[in-house]
Every structure is written in structure tokens, then in C-alpha cells.
PDB file of C-alpha atoms in Angstrom:
ATOM      1  CA  MET T   1     215.661 118.161 191.559  1.00  0.00           C
ATOM      2  CA  ALA T   2     217.980 115.073 190.814  1.00  0.00           C
ATOM      3  CA  LEU T   3     218.832 117.909 188.189  1.00  0.00           C
ATOM      4  CA  SER T   4     219.926 120.170 190.328  1.00  0.00           C
ATOM      5  CA  ARG T   5     222.315 118.362 192.506  1.00  0.00           C
ATOM      6  CA  VAL T   6     224.027 116.781 189.573  1.00  0.00           C
ATOM      7  CA  SER T   7     224.918 120.140 188.061  1.00  0.00           C
ATOM      8  CA  LYS T   8     226.178 120.646 191.934  1.00  0.00           C
ATOM      9  CA  PHE T   9     228.403 118.142 191.512  1.00  0.00           C
ATOM     10  CA  ASN T  10     229.399 118.671 188.465  1.00  0.00           C
ATOM     11  CA  THR T  11     230.505 122.599 189.432  1.00  0.00           C
ATOM     12  CA  LEU T  12     232.629 121.538 192.706  1.00  0.00           C
ATOM     13  CA  GLY T  13     235.181 119.318 190.329  1.00  0.00           C
ATOM     14  CA  SER T  14     233.857 116.387 191.911  1.00  0.00           C
ATOM     15  CA  ALA T  15     233.116 113.297 189.470  1.00  0.00           C
ATOM     16  CA  PRO T  16     229.263 111.914 189.081  1.00  0.00           C
ATOM     17  CA  PRO T  17     228.336 108.726 191.442  1.00  0.00           C
ATOM     18  CA  GLU T  18     229.040 105.139 189.805  1.00  0.00           C
ATOM     19  CA  PRO T  19     225.868 103.228 188.706  1.00  0.00           C
ATOM     20  CA  THR T  20     224.875 100.591 190.477  1.00  0.00           C
ATOM     21  CA  SER T  21     225.458  96.781 188.791  1.00  0.00           C
ATOM     22  CA  VAL T  22     223.061  95.392 188.866  1.00  0.00           C
ATOM     23  CA  SER T  23     224.311  91.948 190.530  1.00  0.00           C
ATOM     24  CA  SER T  24     225.209  94.695 193.453  1.00  0.00           C
ATOM     25  CA  HIS T  25     221.261  94.677 194.586  1.00  0.00           C
ATOM     26  CA  THR T  26     220.538  92.248 197.706  1.00  0.00           C
ATOM     27  CA  ASN T  27     217.786  90.066 196.217  1.00  0.00           C
ATOM     28  CA  SER T  28     216.576  86.725 198.269  1.00  0.00           C
ATOM     29  CA  ARG T  29     215.833  85.468 194.744  1.00  0.00           C
ATOM     30  CA  PHE T  30     219.039  85.545 193.442  1.00  0.00           C
ATOM     31  CA  PRO T  31     222.245  85.075 195.135  1.00  0.00           C
ATOM     32  CA  LYS T  32     225.938  87.254 194.898  1.00  0.00           C
ATOM     33  CA  SER T  33     227.659  84.446 192.565  1.00  0.00           C
ATOM     34  CA  SER T  34     224.184  84.686 189.685  1.00  0.00           C
ATOM     35  CA  VAL T  35     225.167  84.645 186.443  1.00  0.00           C
ATOM     36  CA  PHE T  36     222.359  86.540 184.858  1.00  0.00           C
ATOM     37  CA  THR T  37     222.262  85.109 180.103  1.00  0.00           C
ATOM     38  CA  ILE T  38     220.087  87.008 177.842  1.00  0.00           C
ATOM     39  CA  LEU T  39     218.063  84.575 176.013  1.00  0.00           C
ATOM     40  CA  PRO T  40     218.053  85.513 172.064  1.00  0.00           C
ATOM     41  CA  SER T  41     214.696  86.077 170.860  1.00  0.00           C
ATOM     42  CA  ARG T  42     212.930  82.816 169.726  1.00  0.00           C
ATOM     43  CA  ARG T  43     211.610  84.706 166.114  1.00  0.00           C
ATOM     44  CA  LEU T  44     215.362  84.893 165.742  1.00  0.00           C
ATOM     45  CA  ILE T  45     216.430  81.028 166.106  1.00  0.00           C
ATOM     46  CA  ARG T  46     215.911  78.947 162.754  1.00  0.00           C
ATOM     47  CA  HIS T  47     216.268  75.792 161.842  1.00  0.00           C
ATOM     48  CA  GLN T  48     218.634  74.915 159.452  1.00  0.00           C
ATOM     49  CA  GLY T  49     218.139  72.066 156.847  1.00  0.00           C
ATOM     50  CA  PHE T  50     217.910  70.086 153.872  1.00  0.00           C
ATOM     51  CA  THR T  51     214.513  71.076 152.003  1.00  0.00           C
ATOM     52  CA  LEU T  52     212.878  67.892 149.606  1.00  0.00           C
ATOM     53  CA  VAL T  53     214.788  69.772 146.704  1.00  0.00           C
ATOM     54  CA  ASP T  54     217.952  69.123 148.101  1.00  0.00           C
ATOM     55  CA  THR T  55     217.408  65.609 148.969  1.00  0.00           C
ATOM     56  CA  LEU T  56     216.138  64.898 145.222  1.00  0.00           C
ATOM     57  CA  VAL T  57     218.575  66.468 143.809  1.00  0.00           C
ATOM     58  CA  SER T  58     221.452  64.461 145.719  1.00  0.00           C
ATOM     59  CA  LEU T  59     219.518  61.392 144.879  1.00  0.00           C
ATOM     60  CA  ALA T  60     219.322  61.948 141.135  1.00  0.00           C
ATOM     61  CA  VAL T  61     223.685  63.083 141.437  1.00  0.00           C
ATOM     62  CA  VAL T  62     223.911  59.528 142.960  1.00  0.00           C
ATOM     63  CA  ALA T  63     221.636  57.842 140.701  1.00  0.00           C
ATOM     64  CA  VAL T  64     223.854  59.220 137.631  1.00  0.00           C
ATOM     65  CA  LEU T  65     227.366  58.194 139.263  1.00  0.00           C
ATOM     66  CA  ILE T  66     225.449  55.273 140.235  1.00  0.00           C
ATOM     67  CA  ALA T  67     224.905  54.507 136.525  1.00  0.00           C
ATOM     68  CA  LEU T  68     228.222  55.744 135.215  1.00  0.00           C
ATOM     69  CA  LEU T  69     230.453  53.065 137.535  1.00  0.00           C
ATOM     70  CA  LEU T  70     228.121  49.817 137.553  1.00  0.00           C
ATOM     71  CA  PRO T  71     229.280  49.439 133.827  1.00  0.00           C
ATOM     72  CA  ALA T  72     233.398  49.875 135.138  1.00  0.00           C
ATOM     73  CA  LEU T  73     232.501  47.660 138.039  1.00  0.00           C
ATOM     74  CA  LYS T  74     231.270  44.907 135.714  1.00  0.00           C
ATOM     75  CA  GLY T  75     234.459  45.074 133.545  1.00  0.00           C
ATOM     76  CA  VAL T  76     237.196  44.887 136.272  1.00  0.00           C
ATOM     77  CA  ASN T  77     234.818  41.929 138.092  1.00  0.00           C
ATOM     78  CA  GLU T  78     234.988  40.214 134.592  1.00  0.00           C
ATOM     79  CA  SER T  79     238.367  40.954 134.407  1.00  0.00           C
ATOM     80  CA  ALA T  80     239.272  39.353 137.679  1.00  0.00           C
ATOM     81  CA  ARG T  81     237.125  35.803 136.865  1.00  0.00           C
ATOM     82  CA  ARG T  82     239.029  35.611 133.585  1.00  0.00           C
ATOM     83  CA  VAL T  83     242.735  35.968 135.747  1.00  0.00           C
ATOM     84  CA  VAL T  84     241.046  33.123 137.746  1.00  0.00           C
ATOM     85  CA  CYS T  85     239.718  31.324 134.483  1.00  0.00           C
ATOM     86  CA  ALA T  86     243.681  31.455 133.207  1.00  0.00           C
ATOM     87  CA  SER T  87     245.044  30.247 136.403  1.00  0.00           C
ATOM     88  CA  ASN T  88     242.802  27.217 136.568  1.00  0.00           C
ATOM     89  CA  ILE T  89     244.193  26.259 132.926  1.00  0.00           C
ATOM     90  CA  ARG T  90     247.306  27.180 133.550  1.00  0.00           C
ATOM     91  CA  GLN T  91     246.884  23.802 136.540  1.00  0.00           C
ATOM     92  CA  ILE T  92     245.389  22.132 134.115  1.00  0.00           C
ATOM     93  CA  GLY T  93     248.019  22.251 131.880  1.00  0.00           C
ATOM     94  CA  PHE T  94     250.593  20.974 134.738  1.00  0.00           C
ATOM     95  CA  GLY T  95     248.273  18.806 135.351  1.00  0.00           C
ATOM     96  CA  VAL T  96     248.724  17.273 131.434  1.00  0.00           C
ATOM     97  CA  ALA T  97     252.925  17.942 131.613  1.00  0.00           C
ATOM     98  CA  LEU T  98     252.968  14.996 134.593  1.00  0.00           C
ATOM     99  CA  TYR T  99     250.778  13.140 133.410  1.00  0.00           C
ATOM    100  CA  ALA T 100     252.603  13.077 129.934  1.00  0.00           C
ATOM    101  CA  ASP T 101     256.192  12.100 131.806  1.00  0.00           C
ATOM    102  CA  ASP T 102     254.237   9.481 133.298  1.00  0.00           C
ATOM    103  CA  ASN T 103     252.772   7.705 130.834  1.00  0.00           C
ATOM    104  CA  ARG T 104     255.735   8.057 127.522  1.00  0.00           C
ATOM    105  CA  GLY T 105     254.842  11.268 126.249  1.00  0.00           C
ATOM    106  CA  PHE T 106     251.058  10.848 125.600  1.00  0.00           C
ATOM    107  CA  VAL T 107     248.420  13.431 126.751  1.00  0.00           C
ATOM    108  CA  PRO T 108     244.994  11.916 128.752  1.00  0.00           C
ATOM    109  CA  SER T 109     243.018   9.796 126.412  1.00  0.00           C
ATOM    110  CA  SER T 110     239.754  10.115 125.366  1.00  0.00           C
ATOM    111  CA  VAL T 111     236.768   7.790 123.975  1.00  0.00           C
ATOM    112  CA  PHE T 112     235.323  10.601 122.072  1.00  0.00           C
ATOM    113  CA  ILE T 113     238.486  10.827 120.302  1.00  0.00           C
ATOM    114  CA  SER T 114     238.409   8.829 116.623  1.00  0.00           C
ATOM    115  CA  THR T 115     240.782   5.895 117.153  1.00  0.00           C
ATOM    116  CA  HIS T 116     240.695   2.721 114.979  1.00  0.00           C
ATOM    117  CA  GLY T 117     237.897   3.650 113.263  1.00  0.00           C
ATOM    118  CA  ARG T 118     235.382   5.039 115.963  1.00  0.00           C
ATOM    119  CA  SER T 119     233.877   8.299 115.187  1.00  0.00           C
ATOM    120  CA  SER T 120     235.063  11.302 117.000  1.00  0.00           C
ATOM    121  CA  MET T 121     232.292  12.810 118.963  1.00  0.00           C
ATOM    122  CA  PRO T 122     234.148  16.265 119.734  1.00  0.00           C
ATOM    123  CA  GLU T 123     231.104  18.116 121.224  1.00  0.00           C
ATOM    124  CA  GLU T 124     231.259  15.731 124.482  1.00  0.00           C
ATOM    125  CA  MET T 125     235.075  16.334 124.969  1.00  0.00           C
ATOM    126  CA  MET T 126     233.663  18.426 128.260  1.00  0.00           C
ATOM    127  CA  THR T 127     232.961  15.785 130.104  1.00  0.00           C
ATOM    128  CA  LEU T 128     235.065  14.493 133.347  1.00  0.00           C
ATOM    129  CA  ARG T 129     233.598  10.691 134.149  1.00  0.00           C
ATOM    130  CA  LEU T 130     231.115   9.147 131.720  1.00  0.00           C
ATOM    131  CA  GLY T 131     227.017   8.587 131.895  1.00  0.00           C
ATOM    132  CA  ARG T 132     224.480   6.055 131.183  1.00  0.00           C
ATOM    133  CA  ASN T 133     223.523   6.385 126.967  1.00  0.00           C
ATOM    134  CA  MET T 134     226.486   8.191 126.270  1.00  0.00           C
ATOM    135  CA  GLY T 135     227.771   5.784 123.440  1.00  0.00           C
ATOM    136  CA  ALA T 136     231.603   4.937 124.228  1.00  0.00           C
ATOM    137  CA  GLY T 137     232.407   3.114 126.948  1.00  0.00           C
ATOM    138  CA  ASP T 138     231.116   2.537 130.166  1.00  0.00           C
ATOM    139  CA  ALA T 139     229.176   4.636 132.943  1.00  0.00           C
ATOM    140  CA  GLY T 140     231.354   5.757 135.475  1.00  0.00           C
ATOM    141  CA  GLN T 141     234.503   5.634 133.821  1.00  0.00           C
ATOM    142  CA  TRP T 142     237.200   8.869 133.975  1.00  0.00           C
ATOM    143  CA  ASP T 143     237.623  10.250 130.719  1.00  0.00           C
ATOM    144  CA  GLY T 144     239.556  13.078 129.035  1.00  0.00           C
ATOM    145  CA  LEU T 145     240.447  15.842 131.718  1.00  0.00           C
ATOM    146  CA  GLY T 146     238.964  13.687 134.152  1.00  0.00           C
ATOM    147  CA  LEU T 147     241.745  10.823 134.617  1.00  0.00           C
ATOM    148  CA  LEU T 148     243.427  14.330 135.835  1.00  0.00           C
ATOM    149  CA  TYR T 149     241.571  13.891 139.316  1.00  0.00           C
ATOM    150  CA  SER T 150     241.193  10.822 139.147  1.00  0.00           C
ATOM    151  CA  GLN T 151     244.777   9.943 139.057  1.00  0.00           C
ATOM    152  CA  GLN T 152     245.307  12.464 141.708  1.00  0.00           C
ATOM    153  CA  TYR T 153     247.648  15.290 139.078  1.00  0.00           C
ATOM    154  CA  LEU T 154     244.784  17.825 140.068  1.00  0.00           C
ATOM    155  CA  ALA T 155     242.934  17.821 143.167  1.00  0.00           C
ATOM    156  CA  ALA T 156     241.167  20.426 143.385  1.00  0.00           C
ATOM    157  CA  ALA T 157     237.596  19.663 141.296  1.00  0.00           C
ATOM    158  CA  LYS T 158     236.960  23.386 141.040  1.00  0.00           C
ATOM    159  CA  LEU T 159     239.624  24.248 138.402  1.00  0.00           C
ATOM    160  CA  PHE T 160     237.902  22.566 136.275  1.00  0.00           C
ATOM    161  CA  TYR T 161     234.995  25.504 136.376  1.00  0.00           C
ATOM    162  CA  CYS T 162     235.002  28.825 134.987  1.00  0.00           C
ATOM    163  CA  PRO T 163     233.296  31.729 137.008  1.00  0.00           C
ATOM    164  CA  SER T 164     232.063  33.834 134.191  1.00  0.00           C
ATOM    165  CA  HIS T 165     229.936  29.748 133.454  1.00  0.00           C
ATOM    166  CA  ARG T 166     226.916  30.897 131.981  1.00  0.00           C
ATOM    167  CA  GLY T 167     225.343  27.671 130.762  1.00  0.00           C
ATOM    168  CA  ARG T 168     224.112  25.018 132.365  1.00  0.00           C
ATOM    169  CA  HIS T 169     227.469  23.657 134.311  1.00  0.00           C
ATOM    170  CA  PRO T 170     228.028  24.937 137.305  1.00  0.00           C
ATOM    171  CA  TYR T 171     230.429  23.611 139.606  1.00  0.00           C
ATOM    172  CA  SER T 172     227.468  24.629 142.450  1.00  0.00           C
ATOM    173  CA  GLU T 173     226.355  21.254 140.374  1.00  0.00           C
ATOM    174  CA  TYR T 174     228.605  18.949 140.201  1.00  0.00           C
ATOM    175  CA  ALA T 175     230.529  19.175 143.422  1.00  0.00           C
ATOM    176  CA  SER T 176     229.132  16.878 146.077  1.00  0.00           C
ATOM    177  CA  GLU T 177     229.597  13.859 142.937  1.00  0.00           C
ATOM    178  CA  PHE T 178     233.513  13.975 142.322  1.00  0.00           C
ATOM    179  CA  ASP T 179     233.753  11.689 145.072  1.00  0.00           C
ATOM    180  CA  ALA T 180     230.086   9.778 144.820  1.00  0.00           C
ATOM    181  CA  PRO T 181     230.118   7.165 142.335  1.00  0.00           C
ATOM    182  CA  GLY T 182     229.260   6.420 138.473  1.00  0.00           C
ATOM    183  CA  ALA T 183     227.553   9.671 138.581  1.00  0.00           C
ATOM    184  CA  GLU T 184     228.613  11.817 134.831  1.00  0.00           C
ATOM    185  CA  LEU T 185     230.699  14.576 135.344  1.00  0.00           C
ATOM    186  CA  VAL T 186     230.929  17.767 132.726  1.00  0.00           C
ATOM    187  CA  SER T 187     233.297  20.744 133.451  1.00  0.00           C
ATOM    188  CA  ASN T 188     233.847  23.893 131.584  1.00  0.00           C
ATOM    189  CA  TYR T 189     236.376  23.545 130.124  1.00  0.00           C
ATOM    190  CA  HIS T 190     236.734  21.624 126.196  1.00  0.00           C
ATOM    191  CA  TYR T 191     239.619  19.054 126.329  1.00  0.00           C
ATOM    192  CA  ARG T 192     240.965  18.343 122.262  1.00  0.00           C
ATOM    193  CA  GLY T 193     243.337  15.762 122.869  1.00  0.00           C
ATOM    194  CA  ALA T 194     246.085  15.307 120.301  1.00  0.00           C
ATOM    195  CA  PRO T 195     245.778  14.481 117.688  1.00  0.00           C
ATOM    196  CA  PRO T 196     245.750  10.311 116.366  1.00  0.00           C
ATOM    197  CA  ASN T 197     249.081  11.071 114.173  1.00  0.00           C
ATOM    198  CA  MET T 198     250.466  12.865 117.024  1.00  0.00           C
ATOM    199  CA  PRO T 199     249.152  11.346 120.313  1.00  0.00           C
ATOM    200  CA  VAL T 200     252.792  12.694 122.509  1.00  0.00           C
ATOM    201  CA  LEU T 201     252.304  15.736 123.985  1.00  0.00           C
ATOM    202  CA  PHE T 202     256.084  17.043 122.336  1.00  0.00           C
ATOM    203  CA  ASP T 203     255.231  16.092 119.224  1.00  0.00           C
ATOM    204  CA  ILE T 204     252.558  18.241 118.509  1.00  0.00           C
ATOM    205  CA  GLU T 205     252.999  20.976 115.398  1.00  0.00           C
ATOM    206  CA  PRO T 206     252.384  23.677 115.878  1.00  0.00           C
ATOM    207  CA  ASP T 207     252.888  23.702 119.263  1.00  0.00           C
ATOM    208  CA  SER T 208     251.103  26.714 119.414  1.00  0.00           C
ATOM    209  CA  THR T 209     247.957  24.356 118.303  1.00  0.00           C
ATOM    210  CA  ALA T 210     244.950  24.310 121.173  1.00  0.00           C
ATOM    211  CA  LEU T 211     244.525  21.704 123.217  1.00  0.00           C
ATOM    212  CA  VAL T 212     241.878  22.843 125.826  1.00  0.00           C
ATOM    213  CA  ALA T 213     240.095  26.050 125.882  1.00  0.00           C
ATOM    214  CA  ASP T 214     236.740  27.344 127.766  1.00  0.00           C
ATOM    215  CA  GLY T 215     232.977  25.294 126.892  1.00  0.00           C
ATOM    216  CA  MET T 216     232.588  24.396 122.795  1.00  0.00           C
ATOM    217  CA  ARG T 217     229.293  22.513 123.299  1.00  0.00           C
ATOM    218  CA  THR T 218     227.031  25.817 123.059  1.00  0.00           C
ATOM    219  CA  ILE T 219     226.805  29.672 122.877  1.00  0.00           C
ATOM    220  CA  ALA T 220     226.358  29.226 126.613  1.00  0.00           C
ATOM    221  CA  ASP T 221     229.619  27.214 127.742  1.00  0.00           C
ATOM    222  CA  PHE T 222     231.648  29.556 125.756  1.00  0.00           C
ATOM    223  CA  SER T 223     232.043  31.473 129.472  1.00  0.00           C
ATOM    224  CA  HIS T 224     233.363  34.565 128.780  1.00  0.00           C
ATOM    225  CA  VAL T 225     231.905  35.630 125.285  1.00  0.00           C
ATOM    226  CA  THR T 226     234.551  38.409 123.777  1.00  0.00           C
ATOM    227  CA  GLY T 227     237.288  35.833 123.734  1.00  0.00           C
ATOM    228  CA  ALA T 228     238.799  32.518 125.306  1.00  0.00           C
ATOM    229  CA  ASN T 229     241.908  31.704 127.984  1.00  0.00           C
ATOM    230  CA  VAL T 230     243.336  28.724 125.657  1.00  0.00           C
ATOM    231  CA  LEU T 231     246.000  26.255 126.931  1.00  0.00           C
ATOM    232  CA  GLN T 232     248.862  25.724 123.946  1.00  0.00           C
ATOM    233  CA  ALA T 233     250.488  22.367 123.181  1.00  0.00           C
ATOM    234  CA  ASN T 234     253.573  23.972 124.718  1.00  0.00           C
ATOM    235  CA  LEU T 235     251.826  24.661 128.033  1.00  0.00           C
ATOM    236  CA  SER T 236     252.099  28.206 127.442  1.00  0.00           C
ATOM    237  CA  VAL T 237     248.396  29.967 128.432  1.00  0.00           C
ATOM    238  CA  ARG T 238     246.864  32.546 126.295  1.00  0.00           C
ATOM    239  CA  TRP T 239     243.693  34.954 126.143  1.00  0.00           C
ATOM    240  CA  VAL T 240     242.728  34.681 122.240  1.00  0.00           C
ATOM    241  CA  PRO T 241     240.367  37.981 122.286  1.00  0.00           C
ATOM    242  CA  ASP T 242     236.676  37.474 120.037  1.00  0.00           C
ATOM    243  CA  ASP T 243     235.461  40.838 119.979  1.00  0.00           C
ATOM    244  CA  ALA T 244     233.683  40.560 116.955  1.00  0.00           C
ATOM    245  CA  GLY T 245     231.802  37.406 117.596  1.00  0.00           C
ATOM    246  CA  ARG T 246     232.846  34.687 115.723  1.00  0.00           C
ATOM    247  CA  VAL T 247     233.272  31.580 117.770  1.00  0.00           C
ATOM    248  CA  ALA T 248     229.761  32.566 119.562  1.00  0.00           C
ATOM    249  CA  SER T 249     228.336  32.310 115.627  1.00  0.00           C
ATOM    250  CA  ILE T 250     229.637  29.422 114.809  1.00  0.00           C
ATOM    251  CA  LEU T 251     228.812  27.920 118.382  1.00  0.00           C
ATOM    252  CA  ALA T 252     225.107  25.767 118.458  1.00  0.00           C
ATOM    253  CA  ARG T 253     222.139  28.224 120.107  1.00  0.00           C
ATOM    254  CA  ASP T 254     221.632  24.769 122.671  1.00  0.00           C
ATOM    255  CA  GLU T 255     222.706  21.517 123.230  1.00  0.00           C
ATOM    256  CA  ASP T 256     220.141  20.238 121.001  1.00  0.00           C
ATOM    257  CA  GLU T 257     221.834  21.656 118.301  1.00  0.00           C
ATOM    258  CA  THR T 258     225.688  20.637 119.193  1.00  0.00           C
ATOM    259  CA  GLU T 259     227.597  19.209 116.383  1.00  0.00           C
ATOM    260  CA  GLY T 260     230.391  17.589 116.380  1.00  0.00           C
ATOM    261  CA  GLU T 261     231.465  20.357 113.328  1.00  0.00           C
ATOM    262  CA  LYS T 262     230.324  23.183 115.261  1.00  0.00           C
ATOM    263  CA  VAL T 263     233.016  22.147 117.745  1.00  0.00           C
ATOM    264  CA  ASN T 264     235.890  21.637 115.218  1.00  0.00           C
ATOM    265  CA  ASP T 265     234.853  25.067 113.645  1.00  0.00           C
ATOM    266  CA  ALA T 266     235.571  26.366 116.440  1.00  0.00           C
ATOM    267  CA  TRP T 267     238.799  24.657 117.166  1.00  0.00           C
ATOM    268  CA  GLU T 268     240.580  25.724 113.699  1.00  0.00           C
ATOM    269  CA  TRP T 269     239.467  29.367 114.624  1.00  0.00           C
ATOM    270  CA  ILE T 270     241.136  29.376 117.430  1.00  0.00           C
ATOM    271  CA  ASP T 271     244.755  28.081 115.946  1.00  0.00           C
ATOM    272  CA  ASP T 272     244.246  30.427 113.237  1.00  0.00           C
ATOM    273  CA  ALA T 273     243.593  33.210 115.712  1.00  0.00           C
ATOM    274  CA  VAL T 274     246.358  32.574 117.290  1.00  0.00           C
ATOM    275  CA  GLY T 275     248.533  32.015 114.357  1.00  0.00           C
ATOM    276  CA  SER T 276     248.135  34.947 112.959  1.00  0.00           C
ATOM    277  CA  SER T 277     248.547  36.984 115.900  1.00  0.00           C
ATOM    278  CA  ASP T 278     251.851  34.901 116.082  1.00  0.00           C
ATOM    279  CA  ARG T 279     253.177  36.418 112.801  1.00  0.00           C
ATOM    280  CA  PRO T 280     255.038  39.279 112.245  1.00  0.00           C
ATOM    281  CA  ARG T 281     253.864  42.510 111.263  1.00  0.00           C
TER     282      ARG T 281
END
């Protein structure tokens, strides 16, 4: 019956009636303004996430990157510490120059330098203030580079300590002792002093002669391993490379084996290294 009625409308040329929308029906449960949302089937929703394999691969990549970057980061840190060390030695050089200006050109003296028949003890020239039973001077007496601090040419105690130090004399060991009377103080820098026949700073020849360098009492006191920052008699500071480890092969392994001759040999090697680098090629 419905089919015949549609055909009748088509025959007369009349348009079929418009389809009725769902929202046009009156429904007491849904107001006319309601909007219907068609939700997808739960079977079509897929939760995307990392699998265990993805996580393991990511961790492996991060581990490889860290392994590649660590040596470079260590090198950067050591370079920064080396710059701080050079700055410390440069400040010590300024202190030596001021001391010399006030003392007729003489550099700071030391009880460990051979004078008037007294034996030399170059292995002890890292000492800033004498302790008991040192075999020279009085306990509590300032000595060598320590005179720069006691006479206020240098005010910061930390200048006497290298940030790369690996031995038994870190700054933390002595920080509270600088203003306490009588305690022995040992720095991280080795003082050579002036030769007895050339005690005046600007008379020292050659002027490239090393006056101050990294500690050389033992291998552990030689802070940078692959070289040393060196203060010369002309008050310039330079880096002396030692990639072959020649200085380390000369120095004592621990303080029980320390000998003055080993320290003197290390000073001579530094002088030779500086001289060879200054020669025209």
C-alpha cells in the first residue's frame, strides 16, 4: 500500500515528503536541544604506549651517550681547575714581587735552603709554617711562601692550594689552622727559592728559571699529572706539559721515600723543558 502511494505522488509530479529527522520527534526524555554523540566502539580504541623493548633501547642509547660524554666532561673540568691553579700561582708571583720590592730585591727566605753550611732540604719547600721536629727553625715559624701570608702580601689562604690536588694536603685539612698559632701548614705548591749566589729576584739567570710549581714532594703532590703550572723568575706563569710522565717517574711514591735529590732532579727537568720550548725551531 505504501509503495502504491509513493508511485502515485511520482506520477502526479509532486515531490515525495521530506524524511523526518530524529530530533523533530517529540520525546519526553530528551529535549529538542539535545545533541546526540555517536561513540566509537570500544574495540576500535587502542591505547598507544612504550613497550618494554622501546624502554630498553632508549636506556641503552642514553648509556652510550653518557659513556661518550664523560671523558670530555672530565677533561673540561680538569682544564677549568688548571686555569684556577695558574691564577693562584700568578697571585703568588705578585706576592713575591711585592715582597722583593720591600726587601731590597730578595725573595722570601727559607730554613730549608742551603746557606752558611746548612744542608738543603728541597723536599720540605712546600711548607708554609714549621711544625715540631722538622729539624730546622722553630715550631710555628712562617717560612718560604708562608711569609707572603704572614706579612699580608697575600690575604687568601686558599691561594696556596690547587683545586686538582690528590695528595694528603688539601685545603680543607688546613683551612681552620691558618689563624691558629703553632700548627704546621703545608701548601700544594713547591717553592724553589733563589740560589745562594743570586738571592735577588731580578738577578736570577736565566730569567726563565722556575721558582714555584706544583708540589713535588711525592707523585700525589704533583697535581695535574700531565704537566705543571710554573712561575718563572721573570714572574710569568706558563704551562709545562709532561704527557710522557717524566716528572712522575722522578718523584717519590710516598712521603717515606721523599728525597731532596729527586725534587732537585724534577726542578732541573722543568728548567730543561722550559728552555727547550723557548729555543727557536
